[in-house]
Short mmCIF file of C-alpha atoms and ligand atoms in Angstrom, two decimals:
data_model
loop_
_atom_site.label_atom_id
_atom_site.label_comp_id
_atom_site.label_asym_id
_atom_site.label_seq_id
_atom_site.Cartn_x
_atom_site.Cartn_y
_atom_site.Cartn_z
CA MET L 22 -43.69 -72.12 -49.45
CA SER L 23 -44.33 -73.19 -53.11
CA VAL L 24 -42.84 -71.38 -55.91
CA THR L 25 -45.13 -70.25 -58.66
CA VAL L 26 -43.75 -70.33 -62.25
CA LEU L 27 -45.21 -67.80 -64.62
CA GLN L 28 -45.69 -68.15 -68.36
CA ASN L 29 -46.06 -65.45 -70.83
CA PHE L 30 -49.62 -64.93 -72.13
CA ILE L 31 -49.87 -64.49 -75.85
CA ASP L 32 -52.71 -64.88 -78.21
CA GLY L 33 -54.96 -66.08 -75.32
CA GLU L 34 -52.80 -69.02 -74.44
CA PHE L 35 -50.31 -69.30 -71.44
CA VAL L 36 -46.83 -70.16 -73.03
CA ASN L 37 -43.43 -70.72 -72.15
CA SER L 38 -40.74 -68.11 -73.13
CA VAL L 39 -38.75 -68.92 -76.13
CA ASN L 40 -35.72 -68.17 -73.85
CA THR L 41 -36.43 -71.84 -72.36
CA GLY L 42 -35.64 -72.38 -68.77
CA GLN L 43 -34.25 -68.92 -68.17
CA TYR L 44 -36.13 -67.23 -65.03
CA ILE L 45 -35.82 -63.97 -62.93
CA ASP L 46 -36.38 -64.75 -59.21
CA SER L 47 -38.86 -62.64 -57.55
CA HIS L 48 -38.89 -62.44 -53.86
CA ASN L 49 -41.63 -62.08 -51.25
CA PRO L 50 -40.50 -58.96 -49.66
CA ALA L 51 -41.85 -59.71 -46.32
CA THR L 52 -39.72 -62.99 -46.15
CA GLY L 53 -37.02 -62.29 -48.49
CA LYS L 54 -37.85 -65.92 -49.98
CA VAL L 55 -38.21 -66.53 -53.71
CA HIS L 56 -41.86 -67.13 -54.17
CA VAL L 57 -42.20 -66.44 -57.99
CA LYS L 58 -40.24 -67.23 -61.12
CA ILE L 59 -40.57 -64.95 -63.95
CA PRO L 60 -39.67 -66.05 -67.70
CA ASP L 61 -36.79 -63.99 -68.76
CA SER L 62 -38.36 -63.21 -72.02
CA THR L 63 -36.52 -62.03 -74.96
CA LYS L 64 -36.96 -60.08 -78.16
CA ALA L 65 -38.44 -63.20 -79.99
CA ASP L 66 -41.16 -63.58 -77.22
CA VAL L 67 -42.06 -59.78 -77.68
CA ASN L 68 -42.09 -60.34 -81.55
CA ASN L 69 -44.69 -63.14 -81.01
CA ALA L 70 -46.75 -60.92 -78.80
CA VAL L 71 -46.69 -58.08 -81.25
CA GLU L 72 -47.79 -60.44 -84.02
CA ALA L 73 -50.72 -61.70 -81.88
CA ALA L 74 -51.79 -58.20 -81.06
CA GLN L 75 -51.66 -57.04 -84.72
CA ALA L 76 -53.86 -59.80 -85.83
CA ALA L 77 -56.32 -59.17 -83.06
CA PHE L 78 -56.34 -55.56 -83.94
CA LYS L 79 -58.01 -56.19 -87.22
CA THR L 80 -61.35 -57.29 -85.60
CA TRP L 81 -61.02 -55.62 -82.21
CA SER L 82 -60.58 -52.16 -83.49
CA LYS L 83 -63.79 -52.57 -85.71
CA LEU L 84 -65.84 -53.89 -82.85
CA PRO L 85 -68.52 -51.28 -81.82
CA ARG L 86 -67.73 -49.60 -78.77
CA THR L 87 -70.67 -51.07 -76.82
CA ARG L 88 -69.19 -54.73 -77.62
CA ARG L 89 -65.94 -53.51 -76.28
CA SER L 90 -67.20 -51.92 -73.19
CA ASN L 91 -69.22 -55.03 -72.38
CA PHE L 92 -66.02 -57.00 -72.20
CA LEU L 93 -64.50 -54.40 -69.82
CA TYR L 94 -67.73 -54.63 -67.68
CA ARG L 95 -67.16 -58.39 -67.49
CA ILE L 96 -63.58 -58.20 -66.60
CA ALA L 97 -64.37 -55.81 -63.73
CA ASP L 98 -67.05 -58.06 -62.55
CA ILE L 99 -64.77 -61.08 -62.40
CA LEU L 100 -61.84 -59.24 -60.93
CA GLU L 101 -63.97 -58.06 -58.21
CA SER L 102 -65.37 -61.39 -57.26
CA ARG L 103 -61.79 -62.57 -57.02
CA LEU L 104 -60.68 -59.40 -54.91
CA LYS L 105 -59.32 -61.16 -51.89
CA GLU L 106 -57.31 -63.56 -53.98
CA PHE L 107 -55.70 -60.79 -55.85
CA ALA L 108 -55.14 -58.71 -52.69
CA GLU L 109 -53.18 -61.46 -50.97
CA ALA L 110 -51.00 -61.99 -54.04
CA GLU L 111 -50.41 -58.61 -54.23
CA VAL L 112 -49.26 -58.60 -50.59
CA ARG L 113 -47.00 -61.48 -51.13
CA ASP L 114 -45.60 -60.18 -54.25
CA GLN L 115 -45.36 -56.38 -53.34
CA GLY L 116 -44.93 -56.11 -49.57
CA LYS L 117 -47.67 -53.77 -49.05
CA THR L 118 -50.27 -54.34 -46.28
CA ILE L 119 -53.54 -56.24 -47.04
CA THR L 120 -55.60 -53.30 -45.94
CA PHE L 121 -53.95 -51.12 -48.87
CA ALA L 122 -54.10 -53.78 -51.14
CA THR L 123 -57.52 -54.59 -50.87
CA ASN L 124 -58.88 -50.89 -50.62
CA VAL L 125 -56.48 -49.27 -53.14
CA ASP L 126 -54.56 -51.51 -55.63
CA ILE L 127 -57.35 -54.26 -56.33
CA ASN L 128 -60.46 -52.12 -55.44
CA ARG L 129 -59.18 -49.43 -57.85
CA SER L 130 -58.24 -52.00 -60.63
CA VAL L 131 -61.81 -53.20 -60.68
CA TYR L 132 -62.78 -49.45 -60.97
CA ASN L 133 -60.45 -48.62 -63.82
CA PHE L 134 -62.07 -51.21 -65.81
CA ARG L 135 -65.50 -50.15 -65.02
CA TYR L 136 -64.76 -46.57 -65.34
CA PHE L 137 -63.37 -46.60 -68.81
CA ALA L 138 -66.33 -49.30 -69.81
CA GLY L 139 -68.57 -46.48 -69.15
CA HIS L 140 -66.50 -43.66 -70.45
CA VAL L 141 -66.19 -44.98 -73.83
CA LEU L 142 -69.85 -45.04 -74.24
CA HIS L 143 -70.44 -41.58 -73.32
CA ALA L 144 -67.17 -39.87 -74.97
CA GLU L 145 -68.32 -37.30 -77.48
CA GLU L 146 -66.52 -35.51 -80.37
CA LYS L 147 -66.26 -32.09 -81.07
CA VAL L 148 -68.27 -30.38 -83.83
CA GLY L 149 -67.42 -26.98 -85.12
CA GLN L 150 -69.57 -24.69 -87.24
CA LEU L 151 -68.06 -21.94 -89.54
CA ASP L 152 -71.20 -19.91 -90.29
CA GLY L 153 -71.94 -20.24 -93.88
CA VAL L 154 -68.59 -21.84 -94.59
CA ALA L 155 -68.18 -25.30 -93.50
CA MET L 156 -68.70 -27.69 -90.76
CA SER L 157 -66.03 -29.59 -89.10
CA TYR L 158 -65.80 -32.82 -87.08
CA VAL L 159 -63.38 -34.94 -85.39
CA GLN L 160 -62.89 -38.65 -86.34
CA ARG L 161 -60.92 -40.92 -84.06
CA TRP L 162 -59.51 -44.13 -84.46
CA PRO L 163 -57.13 -46.43 -82.42
CA VAL L 164 -53.41 -46.27 -82.92
CA GLY L 165 -52.61 -49.99 -83.15
CA VAL L 166 -50.52 -52.22 -80.93
CA ALA L 167 -49.60 -50.30 -77.64
CA GLY L 168 -46.73 -51.22 -75.43
CA LEU L 169 -47.74 -50.88 -71.72
CA ILE L 170 -44.76 -50.92 -69.24
CA SER L 171 -45.65 -50.59 -65.57
CA PRO L 172 -43.52 -50.41 -62.30
CA TRP L 173 -43.69 -52.20 -58.77
CA ASN L 174 -45.26 -49.83 -56.51
CA LEU L 175 -48.79 -50.32 -57.46
CA PRO L 176 -48.48 -53.20 -59.70
CA LEU L 177 -52.13 -54.16 -61.01
CA TYR L 178 -53.51 -50.62 -60.41
CA LEU L 179 -51.16 -49.15 -62.62
CA LEU L 180 -51.21 -51.67 -65.22
CA THR L 181 -55.19 -51.64 -65.39
CA TRP L 182 -54.88 -47.93 -65.58
CA LYS L 183 -53.19 -48.42 -68.77
CA ILE L 184 -55.02 -51.50 -70.21
CA ALA L 185 -58.42 -50.22 -69.80
CA PRO L 186 -58.49 -46.98 -71.77
CA CYS L 187 -56.11 -48.86 -74.05
CA ILE L 188 -58.52 -51.61 -75.25
CA ALA L 189 -61.64 -49.53 -74.65
CA SER L 190 -60.35 -47.31 -77.28
CA GLY L 191 -59.92 -50.33 -79.85
CA ASN L 192 -56.19 -51.08 -79.47
CA THR L 193 -54.62 -54.13 -78.62
CA CYS L 194 -51.68 -54.22 -76.38
CA VAL L 195 -48.45 -56.10 -75.15
CA CYS L 196 -47.74 -55.57 -71.48
CA LYS L 197 -44.46 -55.64 -69.48
CA PRO L 198 -45.15 -55.67 -65.84
CA SER L 199 -42.24 -54.88 -63.50
CA GLU L 200 -39.91 -58.10 -63.10
CA PHE L 201 -40.45 -57.49 -59.25
CA THR L 202 -44.12 -57.63 -59.20
CA SER L 203 -45.58 -59.81 -62.04
CA LEU L 204 -47.97 -62.21 -59.98
CA THR L 205 -51.14 -60.21 -60.27
CA ALA L 206 -50.76 -59.27 -63.91
CA TYR L 207 -50.23 -63.10 -64.54
CA MET L 208 -53.62 -63.81 -62.58
CA LEU L 209 -55.21 -61.09 -64.69
CA CYS L 210 -54.69 -63.14 -67.77
CA SER L 211 -56.90 -65.78 -66.49
CA VAL L 212 -59.48 -62.98 -65.91
CA PHE L 213 -59.48 -62.05 -69.31
CA LYS L 214 -59.79 -65.80 -70.48
CA GLU L 215 -62.82 -66.07 -68.42
CA ALA L 216 -64.41 -62.90 -69.81
CA GLY L 217 -63.95 -64.29 -73.04
CA LEU L 218 -61.71 -61.42 -74.27
CA PRO L 219 -60.79 -62.26 -77.83
CA ASN L 220 -57.36 -63.76 -78.26
CA GLY L 221 -54.53 -61.35 -78.57
CA VAL L 222 -56.12 -58.28 -77.27
CA VAL L 223 -54.04 -58.16 -74.39
CA ASN L 224 -50.77 -60.05 -74.29
CA MET L 225 -48.42 -60.24 -71.45
CA VAL L 226 -44.64 -60.84 -71.76
CA PHE L 227 -42.71 -60.92 -68.50
CA GLY L 228 -39.16 -60.28 -67.97
CA SER L 229 -36.44 -57.42 -67.28
CA GLY L 230 -36.58 -53.86 -68.69
CA GLN L 231 -33.32 -54.47 -70.30
CA SER L 232 -34.43 -57.43 -72.22
CA ALA L 233 -38.28 -57.57 -72.80
CA GLY L 234 -39.00 -53.95 -72.11
CA GLU L 235 -36.30 -52.63 -74.59
CA ALA L 236 -37.57 -54.92 -77.15
CA LEU L 237 -41.03 -53.60 -76.93
CA VAL L 238 -39.84 -50.05 -76.85
CA THR L 239 -37.88 -50.57 -80.08
CA HIS L 240 -40.20 -52.71 -82.13
CA PRO L 241 -41.16 -51.11 -85.31
CA ASN L 242 -44.89 -52.31 -85.21
CA VAL L 243 -45.65 -50.84 -81.57
CA PRO L 244 -46.48 -47.23 -82.30
CA LEU L 245 -47.37 -46.13 -78.80
CA ILE L 246 -45.62 -46.58 -75.27
CA SER L 247 -47.33 -45.84 -72.18
CA PHE L 248 -44.71 -46.04 -69.37
CA THR L 249 -44.73 -45.51 -65.71
CA GLY L 250 -41.67 -45.86 -63.74
CA GLY L 251 -38.39 -43.96 -62.75
CA THR L 252 -37.41 -40.65 -64.46
CA VAL L 253 -33.81 -42.20 -65.56
CA THR L 254 -35.63 -45.25 -67.33
CA GLY L 255 -38.25 -42.73 -68.80
CA LYS L 256 -35.46 -40.78 -70.38
CA HIS L 257 -34.02 -43.77 -71.81
CA ILE L 258 -37.24 -44.93 -73.32
CA MET L 259 -37.79 -41.48 -74.86
CA ALA L 260 -34.31 -41.66 -76.62
CA SER L 261 -35.02 -45.33 -77.51
CA SER L 262 -38.36 -44.62 -79.14
CA VAL L 263 -37.19 -41.71 -81.30
CA LYS L 264 -36.24 -43.80 -84.32
CA HIS L 265 -39.94 -44.78 -84.60
CA MET L 266 -41.51 -41.53 -83.53
CA LYS L 267 -43.66 -43.19 -81.15
CA LYS L 268 -46.70 -41.83 -79.36
CA LEU L 269 -45.25 -41.54 -75.79
CA SER L 270 -46.96 -41.04 -72.22
CA LEU L 271 -44.26 -41.08 -69.57
CA GLU L 272 -45.43 -41.10 -65.87
CA LEU L 273 -42.38 -40.49 -63.66
CA GLY L 274 -40.84 -39.91 -60.41
CA GLY L 275 -41.88 -37.26 -57.61
CA LYS L 276 -40.66 -35.43 -54.89
CA ASN L 277 -43.64 -33.66 -53.58
CA ALA L 278 -44.24 -30.92 -51.44
CA ASN L 279 -46.68 -30.81 -48.27
CA ILE L 280 -47.22 -27.48 -47.55
CA ILE L 281 -48.75 -26.72 -44.15
CA PHE L 282 -49.69 -23.01 -43.13
CA ASP L 283 -50.74 -22.14 -39.38
CA ASP L 284 -54.29 -21.61 -40.38
CA CYS L 285 -54.74 -24.99 -41.30
CA ASN L 286 -57.16 -27.58 -39.69
CA PHE L 287 -54.12 -29.05 -37.63
CA GLU L 288 -55.50 -32.31 -36.76
CA GLN L 289 -56.31 -33.11 -40.41
CA ALA L 290 -53.15 -31.88 -41.50
CA VAL L 291 -51.15 -34.15 -39.19
CA GLU L 292 -53.39 -37.13 -39.75
CA THR L 293 -53.19 -36.98 -43.51
CA SER L 294 -49.54 -36.08 -43.43
CA ILE L 295 -49.05 -39.44 -41.75
CA ARG L 296 -50.65 -41.18 -44.53
CA SER L 297 -49.08 -39.15 -47.52
CA SER L 298 -45.74 -39.71 -45.86
CA PHE L 299 -45.94 -43.57 -44.83
CA TRP L 300 -49.06 -45.18 -46.81
CA ASN L 301 -47.70 -48.20 -49.07
CA GLN L 302 -44.18 -47.64 -47.24
CA GLY L 303 -43.89 -44.22 -48.88
CA GLU L 304 -43.70 -46.09 -52.34
CA ILE L 305 -46.55 -43.93 -53.93
CA CYS L 306 -45.17 -41.69 -56.68
CA LEU L 307 -47.47 -39.06 -55.16
CA CYS L 308 -46.34 -39.17 -51.43
CA GLY L 309 -45.47 -35.94 -49.74
CA SER L 310 -41.90 -36.48 -48.83
CA ARG L 311 -40.85 -32.91 -48.34
CA ILE L 312 -43.07 -31.52 -45.55
CA PHE L 313 -42.71 -27.56 -45.17
CA VAL L 314 -44.47 -26.29 -42.11
CA GLN L 315 -44.91 -22.63 -41.21
CA GLU L 316 -42.38 -21.71 -38.49
CA THR L 317 -45.16 -20.57 -36.11
CA ILE L 318 -46.38 -24.07 -35.89
CA TYR L 319 -43.19 -25.75 -36.60
CA GLN L 320 -42.41 -27.25 -33.25
CA LYS L 321 -46.22 -28.13 -32.55
CA PHE L 322 -46.47 -30.02 -35.84
CA LEU L 323 -43.28 -32.01 -34.97
CA ASP L 324 -44.41 -32.49 -31.39
CA ALA L 325 -47.61 -34.05 -32.95
CA PHE L 326 -46.34 -35.94 -36.09
CA ILE L 327 -43.07 -37.56 -34.62
CA PRO L 328 -44.92 -39.63 -32.10
CA LYS L 329 -47.51 -40.80 -34.30
CA ALA L 330 -44.75 -41.72 -36.94
CA ARG L 331 -42.93 -43.76 -34.27
CA ASP L 332 -46.24 -45.45 -33.25
CA LEU L 333 -47.24 -46.74 -36.71
CA VAL L 334 -47.21 -50.66 -36.80
CA VAL L 335 -44.29 -51.97 -38.97
CA GLY L 336 -44.93 -55.62 -39.35
CA ASP L 337 -46.54 -58.53 -41.11
CA PRO L 338 -48.28 -57.34 -44.13
CA ASN L 339 -51.01 -59.74 -43.81
CA ASP L 340 -52.07 -58.41 -40.54
CA SER L 341 -54.76 -55.94 -40.75
CA LYS L 342 -53.34 -53.61 -37.84
CA THR L 343 -50.05 -53.20 -39.95
CA PHE L 344 -49.65 -49.78 -41.38
CA VAL L 345 -46.00 -50.08 -42.70
CA GLY L 346 -45.26 -53.43 -44.76
CA ALA L 347 -42.02 -54.38 -46.35
CA LEU L 348 -40.25 -52.54 -48.93
CA ASN L 349 -40.48 -54.10 -52.41
CA ASN L 350 -36.97 -55.27 -52.89
CA LEU L 351 -33.53 -55.54 -51.32
CA LYS L 352 -31.77 -53.16 -53.77
CA HIS L 353 -34.48 -50.75 -53.11
CA MET L 354 -34.43 -51.15 -49.23
CA GLU L 355 -30.53 -50.48 -49.49
CA LYS L 356 -31.16 -47.45 -51.24
CA VAL L 357 -33.33 -46.09 -48.77
CA LEU L 358 -31.28 -46.80 -46.02
CA MET L 359 -28.35 -45.10 -47.97
CA TYR L 360 -30.49 -41.88 -48.06
CA ILE L 361 -30.90 -42.13 -44.31
CA ASP L 362 -27.00 -42.36 -44.02
CA LEU L 363 -26.75 -39.47 -46.38
CA ALA L 364 -29.11 -37.56 -44.19
CA ARG L 365 -26.82 -38.05 -41.15
CA GLN L 366 -23.85 -37.09 -43.09
CA GLU L 367 -25.48 -33.94 -44.38
CA GLY L 368 -26.21 -32.82 -40.76
CA GLY L 369 -29.77 -33.78 -40.44
CA VAL L 370 -31.39 -35.07 -37.06
CA ILE L 371 -33.30 -38.42 -37.27
CA GLU L 372 -36.18 -37.62 -35.27
CA CYS L 373 -37.63 -41.34 -35.34
CA GLY L 374 -37.10 -44.38 -37.21
CA GLY L 375 -33.65 -44.45 -39.22
CA SER L 376 -32.92 -48.24 -39.48
CA ARG L 377 -34.06 -51.47 -41.02
CA LYS L 378 -36.63 -53.03 -38.74
CA ILE L 379 -35.82 -56.75 -37.99
CA LEU L 380 -38.88 -59.01 -37.31
CA GLN L 381 -39.04 -62.26 -35.91
CA GLY L 382 -39.58 -65.87 -37.38
CA GLU L 383 -40.36 -66.11 -41.06
CA LEU L 384 -40.22 -62.29 -41.48
CA SER L 385 -36.70 -61.97 -40.09
CA GLU L 386 -35.15 -61.51 -43.62
CA GLY L 387 -37.90 -59.23 -44.49
CA TYR L 388 -37.40 -55.56 -46.14
CA PHE L 389 -38.61 -53.51 -43.35
CA VAL L 390 -37.56 -50.05 -42.49
CA GLU L 391 -38.81 -47.94 -39.69
CA PRO L 392 -40.74 -44.72 -40.70
CA THR L 393 -38.18 -42.15 -40.69
CA VAL L 394 -38.51 -38.21 -39.90
CA ILE L 395 -35.59 -36.10 -40.76
CA THR L 396 -35.18 -32.48 -39.69
CA GLY L 397 -32.47 -30.06 -39.82
CA LEU L 398 -31.62 -30.22 -43.48
CA PRO L 399 -31.90 -27.62 -46.10
CA PRO L 400 -34.55 -27.99 -48.52
CA THR L 401 -31.61 -27.98 -51.32
CA SER L 402 -29.92 -30.99 -49.50
CA ARG L 403 -29.73 -34.13 -51.72
CA VAL L 404 -32.10 -36.14 -49.44
CA ALA L 405 -34.59 -33.19 -49.56
CA GLN L 406 -34.11 -33.08 -53.51
CA GLU L 407 -33.92 -36.83 -54.86
CA GLU L 408 -36.52 -39.17 -54.77
CA ILE L 409 -36.18 -41.84 -51.98
CA PHE L 410 -39.53 -43.62 -52.57
CA GLY L 411 -39.56 -45.16 -48.93
CA PRO L 412 -40.87 -44.52 -45.56
CA VAL L 413 -38.57 -41.34 -45.06
CA VAL L 414 -39.64 -37.68 -45.09
CA THR L 415 -37.86 -34.31 -44.46
CA VAL L 416 -39.59 -31.60 -42.60
CA HIS L 417 -38.36 -27.97 -43.00
CA PRO L 418 -40.05 -24.75 -41.59
CA PHE L 419 -40.85 -21.78 -43.81
CA THR L 420 -41.51 -18.20 -42.75
CA ASP L 421 -44.19 -17.00 -45.36
CA GLU L 422 -46.31 -17.82 -48.48
CA GLN L 423 -43.70 -16.77 -50.90
CA GLN L 424 -40.95 -18.89 -49.26
CA ALA L 425 -43.47 -22.15 -49.30
CA ILE L 426 -43.99 -21.57 -52.88
CA ASP L 427 -40.14 -21.25 -53.88
CA TYR L 428 -39.16 -24.30 -51.76
CA ALA L 429 -41.90 -26.40 -53.42
CA ASN L 430 -40.92 -25.38 -56.79
CA ASP L 431 -37.37 -25.70 -56.17
CA SER L 432 -37.29 -29.45 -57.43
CA PRO L 433 -36.27 -30.99 -60.57
CA TYR L 434 -39.76 -32.78 -60.42
CA GLY L 435 -43.27 -31.56 -60.87
CA LEU L 436 -45.96 -34.26 -59.92
CA SER L 437 -48.09 -33.16 -57.22
CA CYS L 438 -48.30 -30.94 -53.86
CA SER L 439 -50.58 -30.54 -51.03
CA VAL L 440 -51.50 -27.19 -49.57
CA TRP L 441 -52.93 -26.99 -45.90
CA SER L 442 -54.80 -23.83 -44.99
CA GLU L 443 -58.43 -22.80 -44.04
CA ASN L 444 -57.95 -19.52 -45.93
CA ASP L 445 -59.50 -20.21 -49.30
CA ARG L 446 -57.76 -17.27 -51.06
CA ARG L 447 -54.32 -18.19 -49.88
CA ALA L 448 -54.79 -21.90 -50.58
CA ARG L 449 -55.92 -20.90 -54.15
CA ARG L 450 -53.10 -18.34 -54.43
CA VAL L 451 -50.45 -20.95 -53.49
CA SER L 452 -52.11 -23.62 -55.51
CA GLU L 453 -51.85 -21.70 -58.71
CA SER L 454 -48.16 -20.97 -58.23
CA ILE L 455 -47.08 -24.44 -57.57
CA GLN L 456 -45.40 -26.01 -61.01
CA VAL L 457 -47.03 -29.57 -60.74
CA GLY L 458 -49.72 -31.67 -62.13
CA THR L 459 -52.02 -31.98 -59.17
CA VAL L 460 -52.24 -29.83 -56.24
CA TRP L 461 -54.46 -31.16 -53.31
CA VAL L 462 -56.03 -28.45 -50.93
CA ASN L 463 -56.89 -29.87 -47.36
CA CYS L 464 -56.64 -33.50 -48.70
CA TRP L 465 -54.42 -35.99 -50.40
CA LEU L 466 -54.77 -38.77 -52.80
CA ILE L 467 -58.24 -38.08 -53.92
CA ARG L 468 -58.62 -38.97 -57.68
CA ASP L 469 -61.34 -38.07 -59.82
CA LEU L 470 -60.55 -40.03 -63.07
CA ARG L 471 -62.22 -37.44 -65.28
CA MET L 472 -59.44 -35.07 -64.08
CA PRO L 473 -56.05 -35.05 -66.17
CA PHE L 474 -53.25 -36.71 -64.31
CA GLY L 475 -49.53 -36.68 -64.85
CA GLY L 476 -46.40 -34.52 -63.84
CA THR L 477 -44.39 -31.80 -65.34
CA LYS L 478 -40.54 -31.22 -65.29
CA ALA L 479 -38.85 -34.62 -64.60
CA SER L 480 -42.15 -36.08 -63.44
CA GLY L 481 -43.03 -36.84 -67.00
CA LEU L 482 -44.89 -36.24 -70.32
CA GLY L 483 -48.54 -36.30 -71.05
CA ARG L 484 -51.59 -36.59 -69.19
CA GLU L 485 -53.85 -39.41 -68.25
CA GLY L 486 -57.40 -39.67 -67.12
CA ALA L 487 -60.84 -39.95 -68.76
CA ASP L 488 -60.73 -37.88 -72.28
CA TYR L 489 -56.89 -37.43 -71.91
CA SER L 490 -56.25 -41.12 -72.02
CA MET L 491 -58.66 -41.40 -74.74
CA ASP L 492 -56.93 -38.67 -76.61
CA PHE L 493 -53.58 -40.51 -76.16
CA PHE L 494 -54.75 -44.08 -77.19
CA THR L 495 -56.36 -42.67 -80.41
CA GLU L 496 -55.38 -40.88 -83.44
CA LEU L 497 -57.53 -37.72 -84.22
CA LYS L 498 -58.41 -36.20 -87.53
CA THR L 499 -60.46 -33.16 -88.48
CA ILE L 500 -62.86 -33.57 -91.46
CA CYS L 501 -63.83 -30.34 -92.85
CA LEU L 502 -67.12 -30.27 -94.86
CA ALA L 503 -67.70 -27.04 -96.95
CA ASN L 504 -71.14 -25.79 -97.20
CA PHE L 505 -70.67 -24.83 -100.83
P1 NAD U 22 -38.48 -48.55 -63.28
O1 NAD U 22 -38.11 -47.63 -64.15
O2 NAD U 22 -37.10 -49.17 -62.69
O3 NAD U 22 -39.05 -49.57 -64.05
C1 NAD U 22 -40.25 -49.44 -64.48
C2 NAD U 22 -40.71 -50.43 -65.62
O4 NAD U 22 -39.87 -50.12 -66.71
C3 NAD U 22 -40.47 -51.88 -65.09
O5 NAD U 22 -41.43 -52.75 -65.84
C4 NAD U 22 -39.10 -52.01 -65.78
O6 NAD U 22 -38.81 -53.61 -66.08
C5 NAD U 22 -39.24 -51.51 -67.12
N1 NAD U 22 -37.86 -50.99 -67.66
C6 NAD U 22 -36.72 -50.73 -67.11
N2 NAD U 22 -35.81 -50.61 -68.18
C7 NAD U 22 -36.30 -50.50 -69.19
C8 NAD U 22 -35.95 -50.24 -70.72
N3 NAD U 22 -34.57 -49.88 -70.82
N4 NAD U 22 -36.80 -50.31 -71.56
C9 NAD U 22 -38.08 -50.54 -71.30
N5 NAD U 22 -38.64 -50.93 -70.10
C10 NAD U 22 -37.60 -50.88 -69.05
O7 NAD U 22 -39.24 -48.22 -62.13
P2 NAD U 22 -39.77 -48.79 -60.90
O8 NAD U 22 -38.40 -48.87 -59.98
O9 NAD U 22 -40.27 -50.03 -61.16
O10 NAD U 22 -40.80 -47.94 -60.33
C11 NAD U 22 -40.42 -46.78 -59.29
C12 NAD U 22 -40.39 -45.43 -60.08
O11 NAD U 22 -41.73 -45.32 -60.71
C13 NAD U 22 -40.51 -44.23 -59.09
O12 NAD U 22 -39.69 -43.23 -59.73
C14 NAD U 22 -41.97 -43.76 -59.03
O13 NAD U 22 -42.00 -42.40 -58.68
C15 NAD U 22 -42.38 -43.93 -60.38
N6 NAD U 22 -43.96 -44.01 -60.53
C16 NAD U 22 -44.31 -42.85 -61.10
C17 NAD U 22 -45.95 -42.90 -61.22
C18 NAD U 22 -46.51 -41.71 -61.89
O14 NAD U 22 -47.74 -41.89 -62.13
N7 NAD U 22 -45.85 -40.57 -62.02
C19 NAD U 22 -46.53 -43.82 -60.68
C20 NAD U 22 -45.90 -44.85 -60.03
C21 NAD U 22 -44.50 -44.88 -59.92
#
């Protein structure tokens, strides 16, 4: 298979890195073979991209929002017309299934642009009247050049979730996609060109976090960083950005509880738990990797859930029948397998899965892991506390509502939670007691982009979503006009 060599995208042009000839290998997770080479960009590349973004900011920030909105609509249309091509590239680059890439990653990336194209037109500012004294109103203006840093699990979706509100609000940006999954971000640059987006509005610098990422975070002319990734990296970025007091949004890891009461719609709870455990190989920050089941239905749940998990098709990500594709990279697969071993050492019972899956032919070197269900561990065990980010879940019984709440909250993370109960009052009581950014009741992963999204505790800082993203990507001023 041919290897695609990426270039940076700076000031509307594809250019080689200043670090000539230095590339990072990116592997196709399903075959283990190198399929993309990514420029190992340096501070000098980031400086060039920031300069281009600063120059573009002068005109882009002044463009009426209707014009900016039109560009976003055009980008959405072009991306949609190339959906299949992008989905296939995302599969090759990330290891996810074609079904997931098509319906979630790329489809929602289109929606991100379309949504913020509309939202920016309808956003309203607050006006306040102090009777007889004064009228105040809010003025908003874009922040400047934004640094947008994204992870490898939902590569295009998470990047466009940043780019769309960023440029809709009048900022320009320098993006640093994950070095494991840069292909669709690179392809997106050709969409920007085709849409006629002015040069320098979106710049893309590829490379490692330590080099290109760090240069962006510490750049004095990048006043804002929007980061999605691991908690350890997030803490490091927070510390590095202190010197310049940057605006920061950190969307970090999760270890989300999935609480199932005995008065739930059992079939729905089981079906959805299969998805919330194993969709995208468990590589979604919102996956429900700690399943708490009321003891009265604990065995019934295991009897229904384990055979379904065991029957999931692990295989060729390009086959529409495949449910579990390949994990993103070798190091990550080793980490996931390490946690399964740790579960054994901690006294856990591997109810199904528990190993790497070796496939035949050109997939024999792929990073496949069987869907794994573990019981018998206390909720305080390392495996039940630390983010694994793979197709591995622990299942624990609980006695009553209070114990379920305590278990769910006993976590360093606070991203999301699902609650399953047909008793509305109970569902509401429990939901309001869980310390996370999103609670789903009798569902999972439904996203209304108008709602705030983000985590508490070690899951992050700040909120994204309609007005919340617009607040982050703008500065706000109150202007108070006296009546006298
Ligand atoms: P990661 O933290 O290793 O990398 C994320 C990005 O940060 C990459 O682009 C990487 O190159 C860059 N980076 C690394 N070190 C850097 C540094 N010193 N300075 C600047 N940039 C740096 O995360 P990952 O392994 O790619 O992604 C998986 C993690 O992301 C999981 O923990 C997952 O839960 C989290 N995640 C969170 C959300 C959310 O919305 N909360 C969404 C998706 C993924």
